mmCIF file of C-alpha atoms and ligand atoms in Angstrom:
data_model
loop_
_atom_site.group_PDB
_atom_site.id
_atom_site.type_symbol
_atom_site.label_atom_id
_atom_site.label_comp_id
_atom_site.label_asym_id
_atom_site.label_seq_id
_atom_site.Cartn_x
_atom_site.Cartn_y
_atom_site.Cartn_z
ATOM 1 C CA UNK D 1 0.000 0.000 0.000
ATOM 2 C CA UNK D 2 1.215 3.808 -0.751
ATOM 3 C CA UNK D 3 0.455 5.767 1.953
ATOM 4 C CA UNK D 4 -1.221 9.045 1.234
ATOM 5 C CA UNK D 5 0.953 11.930 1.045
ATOM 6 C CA UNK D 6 -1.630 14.159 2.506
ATOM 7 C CA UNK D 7 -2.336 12.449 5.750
ATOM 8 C CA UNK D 8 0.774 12.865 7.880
ATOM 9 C CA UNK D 9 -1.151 11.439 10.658
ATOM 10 C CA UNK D 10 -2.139 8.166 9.071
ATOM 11 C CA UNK D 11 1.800 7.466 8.203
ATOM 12 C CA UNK D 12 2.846 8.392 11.548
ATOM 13 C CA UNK D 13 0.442 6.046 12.881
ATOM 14 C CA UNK D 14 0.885 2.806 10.517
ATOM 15 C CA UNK D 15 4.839 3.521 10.799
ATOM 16 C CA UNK D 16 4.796 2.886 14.505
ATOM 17 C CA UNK D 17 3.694 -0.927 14.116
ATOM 18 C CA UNK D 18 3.481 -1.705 10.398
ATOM 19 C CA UNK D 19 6.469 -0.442 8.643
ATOM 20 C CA UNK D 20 7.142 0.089 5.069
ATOM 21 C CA UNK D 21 10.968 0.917 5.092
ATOM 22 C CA UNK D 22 10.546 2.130 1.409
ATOM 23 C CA UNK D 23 8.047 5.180 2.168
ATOM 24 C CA UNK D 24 9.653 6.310 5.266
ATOM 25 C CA UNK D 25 12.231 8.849 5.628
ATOM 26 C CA UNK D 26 15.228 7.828 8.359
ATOM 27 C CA UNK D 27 17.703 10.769 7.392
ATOM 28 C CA UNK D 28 17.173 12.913 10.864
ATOM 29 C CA UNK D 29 16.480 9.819 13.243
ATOM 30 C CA UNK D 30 19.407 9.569 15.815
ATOM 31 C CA UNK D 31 20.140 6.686 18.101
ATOM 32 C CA UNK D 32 19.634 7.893 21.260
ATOM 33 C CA UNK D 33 21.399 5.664 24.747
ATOM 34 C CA UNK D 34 19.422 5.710 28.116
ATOM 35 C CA UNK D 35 21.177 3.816 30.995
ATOM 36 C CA UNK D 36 18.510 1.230 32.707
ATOM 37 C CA UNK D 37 20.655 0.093 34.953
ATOM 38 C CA UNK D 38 24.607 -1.509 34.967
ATOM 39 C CA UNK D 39 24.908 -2.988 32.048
ATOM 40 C CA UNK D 40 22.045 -2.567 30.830
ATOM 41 C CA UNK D 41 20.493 0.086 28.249
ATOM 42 C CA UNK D 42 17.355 1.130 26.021
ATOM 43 C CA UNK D 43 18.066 2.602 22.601
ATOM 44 C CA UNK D 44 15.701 4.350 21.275
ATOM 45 C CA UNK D 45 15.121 5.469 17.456
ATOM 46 C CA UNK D 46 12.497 4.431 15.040
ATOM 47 C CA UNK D 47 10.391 1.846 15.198
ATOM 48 C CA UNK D 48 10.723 -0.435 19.189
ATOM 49 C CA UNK D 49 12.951 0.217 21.623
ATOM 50 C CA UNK D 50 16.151 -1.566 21.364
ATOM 51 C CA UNK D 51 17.640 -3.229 24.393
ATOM 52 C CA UNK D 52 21.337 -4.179 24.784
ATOM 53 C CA UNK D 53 23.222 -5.883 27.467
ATOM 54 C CA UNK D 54 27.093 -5.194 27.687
ATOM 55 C CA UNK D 55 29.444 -6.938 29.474
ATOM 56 C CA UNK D 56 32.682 -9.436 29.469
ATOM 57 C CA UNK D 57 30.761 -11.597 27.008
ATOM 58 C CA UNK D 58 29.399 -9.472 23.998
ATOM 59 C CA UNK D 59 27.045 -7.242 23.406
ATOM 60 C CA UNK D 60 23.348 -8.833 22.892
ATOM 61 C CA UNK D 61 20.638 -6.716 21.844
ATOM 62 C CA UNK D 62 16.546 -6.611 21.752
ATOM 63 C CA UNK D 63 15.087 -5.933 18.609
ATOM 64 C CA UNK D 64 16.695 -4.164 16.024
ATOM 65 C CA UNK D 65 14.170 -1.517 14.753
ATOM 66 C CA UNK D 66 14.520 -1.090 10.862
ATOM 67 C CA UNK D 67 17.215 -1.922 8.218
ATOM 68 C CA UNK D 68 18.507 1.999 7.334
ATOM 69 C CA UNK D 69 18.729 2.713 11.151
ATOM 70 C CA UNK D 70 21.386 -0.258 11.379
ATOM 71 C CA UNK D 71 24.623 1.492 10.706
ATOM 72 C CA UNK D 72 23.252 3.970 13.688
ATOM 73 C CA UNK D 73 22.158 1.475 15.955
ATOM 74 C CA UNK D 74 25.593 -0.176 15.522
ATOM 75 C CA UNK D 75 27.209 3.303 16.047
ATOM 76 C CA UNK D 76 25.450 3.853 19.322
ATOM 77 C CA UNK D 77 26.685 0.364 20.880
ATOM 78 C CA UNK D 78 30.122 1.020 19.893
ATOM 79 C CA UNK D 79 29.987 4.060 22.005
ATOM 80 C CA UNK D 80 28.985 2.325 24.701
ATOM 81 C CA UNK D 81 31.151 -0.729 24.304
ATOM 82 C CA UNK D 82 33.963 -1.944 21.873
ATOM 83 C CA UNK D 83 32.350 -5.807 21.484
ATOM 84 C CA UNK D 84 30.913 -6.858 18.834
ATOM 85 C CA UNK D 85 26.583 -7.767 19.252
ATOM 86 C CA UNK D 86 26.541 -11.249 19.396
ATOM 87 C CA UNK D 87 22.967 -12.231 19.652
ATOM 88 C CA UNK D 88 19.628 -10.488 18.602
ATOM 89 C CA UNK D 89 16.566 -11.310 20.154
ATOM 90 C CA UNK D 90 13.315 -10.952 18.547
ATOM 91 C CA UNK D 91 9.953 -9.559 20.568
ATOM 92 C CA UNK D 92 7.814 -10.801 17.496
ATOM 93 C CA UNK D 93 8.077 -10.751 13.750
ATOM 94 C CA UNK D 94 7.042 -6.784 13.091
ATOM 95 C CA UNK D 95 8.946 -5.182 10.781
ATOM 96 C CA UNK D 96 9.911 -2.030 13.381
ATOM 97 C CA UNK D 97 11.860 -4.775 15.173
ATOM 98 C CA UNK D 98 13.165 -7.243 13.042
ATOM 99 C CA UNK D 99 14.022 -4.950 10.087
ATOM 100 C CA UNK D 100 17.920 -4.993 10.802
ATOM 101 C CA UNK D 101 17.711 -8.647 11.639
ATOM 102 C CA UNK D 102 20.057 -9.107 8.465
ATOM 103 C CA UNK D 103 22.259 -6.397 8.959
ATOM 104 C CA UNK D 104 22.893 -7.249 12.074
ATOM 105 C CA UNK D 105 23.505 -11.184 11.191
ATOM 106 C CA UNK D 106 25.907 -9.828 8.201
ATOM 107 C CA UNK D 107 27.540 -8.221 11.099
ATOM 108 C CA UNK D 108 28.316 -11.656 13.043
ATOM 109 C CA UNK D 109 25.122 -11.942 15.326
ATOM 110 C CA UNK D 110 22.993 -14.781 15.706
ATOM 111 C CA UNK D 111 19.152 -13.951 15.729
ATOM 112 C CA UNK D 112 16.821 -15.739 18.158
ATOM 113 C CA UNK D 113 13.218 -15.984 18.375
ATOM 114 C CA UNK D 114 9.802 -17.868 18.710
ATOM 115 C CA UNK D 115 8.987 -20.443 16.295
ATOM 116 C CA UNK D 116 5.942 -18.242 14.828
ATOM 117 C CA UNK D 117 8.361 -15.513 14.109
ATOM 118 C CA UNK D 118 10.473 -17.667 11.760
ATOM 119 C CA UNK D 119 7.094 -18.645 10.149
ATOM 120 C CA UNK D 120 5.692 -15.765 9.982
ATOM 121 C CA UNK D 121 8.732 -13.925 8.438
ATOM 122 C CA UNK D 122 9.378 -16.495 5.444
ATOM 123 C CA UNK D 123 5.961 -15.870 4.123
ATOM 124 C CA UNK D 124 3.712 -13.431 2.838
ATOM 125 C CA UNK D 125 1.500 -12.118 5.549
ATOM 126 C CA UNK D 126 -1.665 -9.827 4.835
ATOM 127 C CA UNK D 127 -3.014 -7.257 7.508
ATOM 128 C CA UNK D 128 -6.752 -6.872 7.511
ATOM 129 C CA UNK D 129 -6.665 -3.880 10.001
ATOM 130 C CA UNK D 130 -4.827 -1.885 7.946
ATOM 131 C CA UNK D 131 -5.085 -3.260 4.845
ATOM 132 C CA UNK D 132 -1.517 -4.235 4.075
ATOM 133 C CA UNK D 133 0.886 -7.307 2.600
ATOM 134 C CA UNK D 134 4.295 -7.763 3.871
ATOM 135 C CA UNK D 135 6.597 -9.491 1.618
ATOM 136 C CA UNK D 136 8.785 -12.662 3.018
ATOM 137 C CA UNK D 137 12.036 -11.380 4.499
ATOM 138 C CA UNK D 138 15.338 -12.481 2.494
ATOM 139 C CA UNK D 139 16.796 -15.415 4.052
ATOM 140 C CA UNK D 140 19.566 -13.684 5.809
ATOM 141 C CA UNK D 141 16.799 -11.770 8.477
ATOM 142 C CA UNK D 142 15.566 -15.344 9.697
ATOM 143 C CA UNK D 143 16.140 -15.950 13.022
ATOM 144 C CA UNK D 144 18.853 -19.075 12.683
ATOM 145 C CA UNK D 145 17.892 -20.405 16.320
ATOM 146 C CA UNK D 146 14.279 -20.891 17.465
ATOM 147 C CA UNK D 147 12.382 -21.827 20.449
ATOM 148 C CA UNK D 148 8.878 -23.050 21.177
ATOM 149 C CA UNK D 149 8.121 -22.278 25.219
ATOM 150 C CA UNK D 150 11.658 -20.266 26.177
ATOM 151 C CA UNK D 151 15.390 -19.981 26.126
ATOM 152 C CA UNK D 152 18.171 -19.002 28.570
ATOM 153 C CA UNK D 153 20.852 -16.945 27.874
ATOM 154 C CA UNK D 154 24.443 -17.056 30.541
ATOM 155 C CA UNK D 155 25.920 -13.996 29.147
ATOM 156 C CA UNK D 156 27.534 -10.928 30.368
ATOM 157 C CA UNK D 157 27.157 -12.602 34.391
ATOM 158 C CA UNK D 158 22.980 -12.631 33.463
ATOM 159 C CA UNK D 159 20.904 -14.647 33.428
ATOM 160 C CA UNK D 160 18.500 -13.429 30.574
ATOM 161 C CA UNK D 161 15.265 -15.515 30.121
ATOM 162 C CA UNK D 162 13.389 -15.237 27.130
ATOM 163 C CA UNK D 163 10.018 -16.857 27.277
ATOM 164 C CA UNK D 164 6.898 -17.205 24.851
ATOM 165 C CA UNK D 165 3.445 -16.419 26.473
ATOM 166 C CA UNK D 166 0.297 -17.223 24.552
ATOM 167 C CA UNK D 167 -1.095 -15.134 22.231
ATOM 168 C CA UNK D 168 -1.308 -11.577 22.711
ATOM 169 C CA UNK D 169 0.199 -9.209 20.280
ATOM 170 C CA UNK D 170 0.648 -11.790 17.739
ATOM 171 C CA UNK D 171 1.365 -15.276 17.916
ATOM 172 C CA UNK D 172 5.237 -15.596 18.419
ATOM 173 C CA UNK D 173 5.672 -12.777 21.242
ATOM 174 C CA UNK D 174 8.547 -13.601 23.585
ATOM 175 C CA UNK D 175 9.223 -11.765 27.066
ATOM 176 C CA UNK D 176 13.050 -10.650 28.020
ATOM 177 C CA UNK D 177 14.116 -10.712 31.519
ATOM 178 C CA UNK D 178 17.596 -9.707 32.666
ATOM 179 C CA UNK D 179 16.960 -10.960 35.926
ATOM 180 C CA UNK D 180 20.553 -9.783 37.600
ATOM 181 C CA UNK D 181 19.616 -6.345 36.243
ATOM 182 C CA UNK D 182 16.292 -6.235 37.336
ATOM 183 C CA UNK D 183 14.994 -5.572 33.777
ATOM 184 C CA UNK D 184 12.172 -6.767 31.657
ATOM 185 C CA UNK D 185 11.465 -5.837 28.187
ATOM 186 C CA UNK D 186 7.894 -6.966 26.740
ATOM 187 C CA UNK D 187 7.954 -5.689 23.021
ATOM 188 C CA UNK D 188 4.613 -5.122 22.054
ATOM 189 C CA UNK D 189 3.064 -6.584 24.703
ATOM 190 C CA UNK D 190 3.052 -3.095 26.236
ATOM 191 C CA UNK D 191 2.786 0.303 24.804
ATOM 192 C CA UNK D 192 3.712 3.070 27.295
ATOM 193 C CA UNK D 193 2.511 5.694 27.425
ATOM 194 C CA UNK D 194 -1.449 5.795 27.724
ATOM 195 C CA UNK D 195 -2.355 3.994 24.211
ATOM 196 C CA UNK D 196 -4.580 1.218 23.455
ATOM 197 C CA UNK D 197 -2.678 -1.861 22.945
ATOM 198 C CA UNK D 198 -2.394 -3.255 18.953
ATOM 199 C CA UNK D 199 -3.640 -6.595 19.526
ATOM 200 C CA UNK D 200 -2.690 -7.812 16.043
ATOM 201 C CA UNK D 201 -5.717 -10.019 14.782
ATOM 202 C CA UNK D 202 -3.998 -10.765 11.728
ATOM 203 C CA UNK D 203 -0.711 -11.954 13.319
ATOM 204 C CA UNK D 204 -2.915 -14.314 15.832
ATOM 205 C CA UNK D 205 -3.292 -11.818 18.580
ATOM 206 C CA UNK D 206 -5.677 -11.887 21.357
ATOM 207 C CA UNK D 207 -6.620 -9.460 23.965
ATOM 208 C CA UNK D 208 -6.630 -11.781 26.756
ATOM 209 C CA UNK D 209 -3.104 -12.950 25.650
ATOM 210 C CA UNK D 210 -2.048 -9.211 26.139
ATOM 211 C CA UNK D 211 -3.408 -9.252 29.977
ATOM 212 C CA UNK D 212 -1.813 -12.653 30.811
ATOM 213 C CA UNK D 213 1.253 -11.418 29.529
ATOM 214 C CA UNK D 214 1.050 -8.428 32.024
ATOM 215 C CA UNK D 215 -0.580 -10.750 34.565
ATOM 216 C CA UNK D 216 2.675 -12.702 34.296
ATOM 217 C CA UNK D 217 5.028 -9.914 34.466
ATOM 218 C CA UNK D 218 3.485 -8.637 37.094
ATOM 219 C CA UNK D 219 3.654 -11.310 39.475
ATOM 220 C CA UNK D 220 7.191 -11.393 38.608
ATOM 221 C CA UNK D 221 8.837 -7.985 39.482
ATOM 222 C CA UNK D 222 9.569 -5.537 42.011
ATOM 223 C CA UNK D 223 8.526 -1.961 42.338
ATOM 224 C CA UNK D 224 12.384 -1.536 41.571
ATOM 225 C CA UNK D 225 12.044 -3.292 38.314
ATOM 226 C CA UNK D 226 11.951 -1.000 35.114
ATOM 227 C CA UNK D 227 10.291 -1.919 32.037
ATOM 228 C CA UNK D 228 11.202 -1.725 28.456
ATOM 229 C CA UNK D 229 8.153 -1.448 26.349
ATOM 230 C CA UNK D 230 7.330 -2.312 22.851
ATOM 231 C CA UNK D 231 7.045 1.226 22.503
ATOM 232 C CA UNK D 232 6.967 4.501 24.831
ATOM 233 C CA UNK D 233 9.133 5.559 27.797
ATOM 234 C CA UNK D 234 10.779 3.225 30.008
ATOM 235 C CA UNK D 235 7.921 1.928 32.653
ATOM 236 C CA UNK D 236 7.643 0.514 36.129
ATOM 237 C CA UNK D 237 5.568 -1.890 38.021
ATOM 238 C CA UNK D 238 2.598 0.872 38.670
ATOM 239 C CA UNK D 239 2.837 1.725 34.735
ATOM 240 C CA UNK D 240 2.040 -1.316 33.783
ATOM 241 C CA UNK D 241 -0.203 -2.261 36.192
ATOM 242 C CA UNK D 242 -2.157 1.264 34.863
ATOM 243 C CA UNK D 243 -1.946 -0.289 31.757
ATOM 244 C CA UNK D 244 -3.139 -3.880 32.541
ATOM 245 C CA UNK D 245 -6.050 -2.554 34.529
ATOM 246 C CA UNK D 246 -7.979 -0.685 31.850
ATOM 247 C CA UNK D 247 -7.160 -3.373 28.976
ATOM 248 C CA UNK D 248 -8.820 -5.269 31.186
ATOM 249 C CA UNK D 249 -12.046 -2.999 32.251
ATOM 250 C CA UNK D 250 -12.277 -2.375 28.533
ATOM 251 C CA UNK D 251 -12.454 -5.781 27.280
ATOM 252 C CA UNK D 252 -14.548 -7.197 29.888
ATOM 253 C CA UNK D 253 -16.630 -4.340 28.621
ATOM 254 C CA UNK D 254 -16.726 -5.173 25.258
ATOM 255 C CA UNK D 255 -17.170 -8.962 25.812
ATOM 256 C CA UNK D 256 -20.759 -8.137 27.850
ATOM 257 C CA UNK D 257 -21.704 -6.619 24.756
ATOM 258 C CA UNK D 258 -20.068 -9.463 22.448
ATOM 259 C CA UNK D 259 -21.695 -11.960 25.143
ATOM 260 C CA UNK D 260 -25.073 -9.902 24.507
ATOM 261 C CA UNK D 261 -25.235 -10.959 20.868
ATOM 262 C CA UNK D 262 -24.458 -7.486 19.675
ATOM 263 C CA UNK D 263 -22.626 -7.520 16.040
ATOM 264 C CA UNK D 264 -19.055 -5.791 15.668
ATOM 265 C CA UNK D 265 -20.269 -2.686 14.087
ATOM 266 C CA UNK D 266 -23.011 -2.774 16.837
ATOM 267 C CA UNK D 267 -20.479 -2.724 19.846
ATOM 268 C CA UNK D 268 -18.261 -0.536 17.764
ATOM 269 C CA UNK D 269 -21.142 2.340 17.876
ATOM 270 C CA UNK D 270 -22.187 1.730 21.695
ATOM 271 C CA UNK D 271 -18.422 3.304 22.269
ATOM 272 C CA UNK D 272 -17.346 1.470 25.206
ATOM 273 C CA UNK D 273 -14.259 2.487 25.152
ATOM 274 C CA UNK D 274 -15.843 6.598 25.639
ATOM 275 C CA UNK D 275 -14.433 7.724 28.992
ATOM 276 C CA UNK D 276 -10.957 6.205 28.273
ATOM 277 C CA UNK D 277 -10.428 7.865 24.627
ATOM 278 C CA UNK D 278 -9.364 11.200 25.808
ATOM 279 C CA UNK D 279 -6.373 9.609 27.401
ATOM 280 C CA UNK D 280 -6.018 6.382 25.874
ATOM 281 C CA UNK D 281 -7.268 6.927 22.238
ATOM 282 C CA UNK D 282 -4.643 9.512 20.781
ATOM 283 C CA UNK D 283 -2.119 7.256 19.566
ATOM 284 C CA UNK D 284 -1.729 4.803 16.264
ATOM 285 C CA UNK D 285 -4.661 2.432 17.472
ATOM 286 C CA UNK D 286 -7.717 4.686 17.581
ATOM 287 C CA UNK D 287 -10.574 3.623 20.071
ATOM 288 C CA UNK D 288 -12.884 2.443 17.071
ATOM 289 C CA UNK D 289 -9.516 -0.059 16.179
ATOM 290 C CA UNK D 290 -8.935 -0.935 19.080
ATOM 291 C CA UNK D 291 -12.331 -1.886 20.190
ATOM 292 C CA UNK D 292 -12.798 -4.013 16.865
ATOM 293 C CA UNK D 293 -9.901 -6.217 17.228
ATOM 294 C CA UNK D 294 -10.794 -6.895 21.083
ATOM 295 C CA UNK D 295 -14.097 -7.949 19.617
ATOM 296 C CA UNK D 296 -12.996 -9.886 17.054
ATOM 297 C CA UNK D 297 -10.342 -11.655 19.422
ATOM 298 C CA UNK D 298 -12.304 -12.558 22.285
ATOM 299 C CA UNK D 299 -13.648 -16.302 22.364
HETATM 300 ZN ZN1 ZN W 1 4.554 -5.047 16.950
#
């Protein structure tokens, strides 16, 4: 799809989740460093934040945002530390973190990630919510290890689980914890920063997967813990417990209705997403979206 020149709002919006490297411009983004804790840092560009452990082992990173941003990204962790990145670890398949998957392997890293995201990436994949085909990705952006329930990295004196939860942003979401560090990131599992999740339908995402995901997290961390999300500002414990709690209010709303018998369009125009929209509904999944996929996802 071409996006329309004259709605800067709509390619703002669909460039945040559902990239197409080829229509956006990446001259003016920087790389930009913030120290999480020892060891342990966000980078933050286009497309989902980046996370990258450094230490006596190699660099390893989390996501890799998108192919033209590569050289950058590289840049940044060379400032921080003279190894080499080592491993990538994929969130999920999107294309605003997986697009420097090859770059990155070109570069001597290894890419990891869920089964589905292998899958998923090798074939042609068609959004209905937005209307859009992604093309395979070349062989050299596969992910050349693969898991099915989790993997453990020893690296850099942490121990950094990765584990798959079910269904919630798509269907091959894994979860990142440095547990040393005291640092989780959750790709798309969790926007920060007051915006309806994107619980992608088309990639097998389900609403409730999205709360069990928190649920999980949740019962997992401190209040000293901080957060990488998908996308946003770094996050604590009460951030994404915000978060959590009105996904949840919202879709038990929307399944009474669903429960009711009401059609999609039907629950759509009852707006029971209303008194959260202000807050909630300004960013790239608008409340009408947002209520549709929850609808649409529930059992
Ligand atoms: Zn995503």
């Amino acid at each position: 799809m071409r996006f329309p020149t004259h709605a800067p709002t709509l390619v703002l919006a669909l460039a945040v989740a559902l990239p197409a490297v080829a229509q956006q411009d990446f001259s003016k983004v920087e790389i930009k460093a913030e120290k999480v804790k020892d060891g342990l840092y966000m980078l933050i560009g286009q497309g989902g934040n980046i996370g990258l452990s450094v230490g006596k082992s190699g660099s390893f990173l989390v996501d890799d945002q998108y192919a033209p941003l590569s050289d950058r990204i590289l840049a940044a962790v060379k400032a921080i530390t003279p190894d080499p990145v080592r491993f990538v670890v994929n969130t999920h398949w999107h294309g605003d973190h997986t697009g420097g998957n090859e770059n990155m392997g070109k570069a001597g890293a290894y890419i990891v990630a869920h089964d589905n995201v292998r899958k998923r990436m090798s074939t042609e994949n068609f959004n209905a919510t937005f209307q859009r085909t992604t093309p395979p990705s070349p062989e050299g952006a596969l992910p050349v290890v693969t898991f099915a329930e989790g993997v453990t990295f020893f690296w850099n004196g942490e121990e950094i689980r990765v584990y798959y939860v079910p269904p919630g942003h798509t269907d091959g979401d894994a979860i990142v914890h440095f547990v040393k560090a005291d640092v989780v990131h959750m790709g798309d599992l969790f926007f920060n920063g007051s915006n309806y999740p994107f619980v992608d339908v088309s990639s097998g995402g389900r609403v409730d997967g999205v709360i069990g995901a928190a649920d999980r997290v949740l019962a997992a961390i401190g209040d000293q813990t901080r957060i990488i999300p998908g996308h946003g500002p770094l996050a604590t414990r009460a951030d994404l417990q915000g978060y959590r709690d009105t996904v949840k209010t919202l879709r038990d709303r929307i399944a009474k209705l669903k429960a009711e018998g009401k059609s999609k369009d039907a629950v759509i125009g009852a707006k029971p997403t209303a008194d959260y929209d202000a807050k909630w509904g300004q960013g790239f999944i608008k409340p009408d979206v947002f209520t549709g996929l929850v609808y649409d996802s529930l059992p």
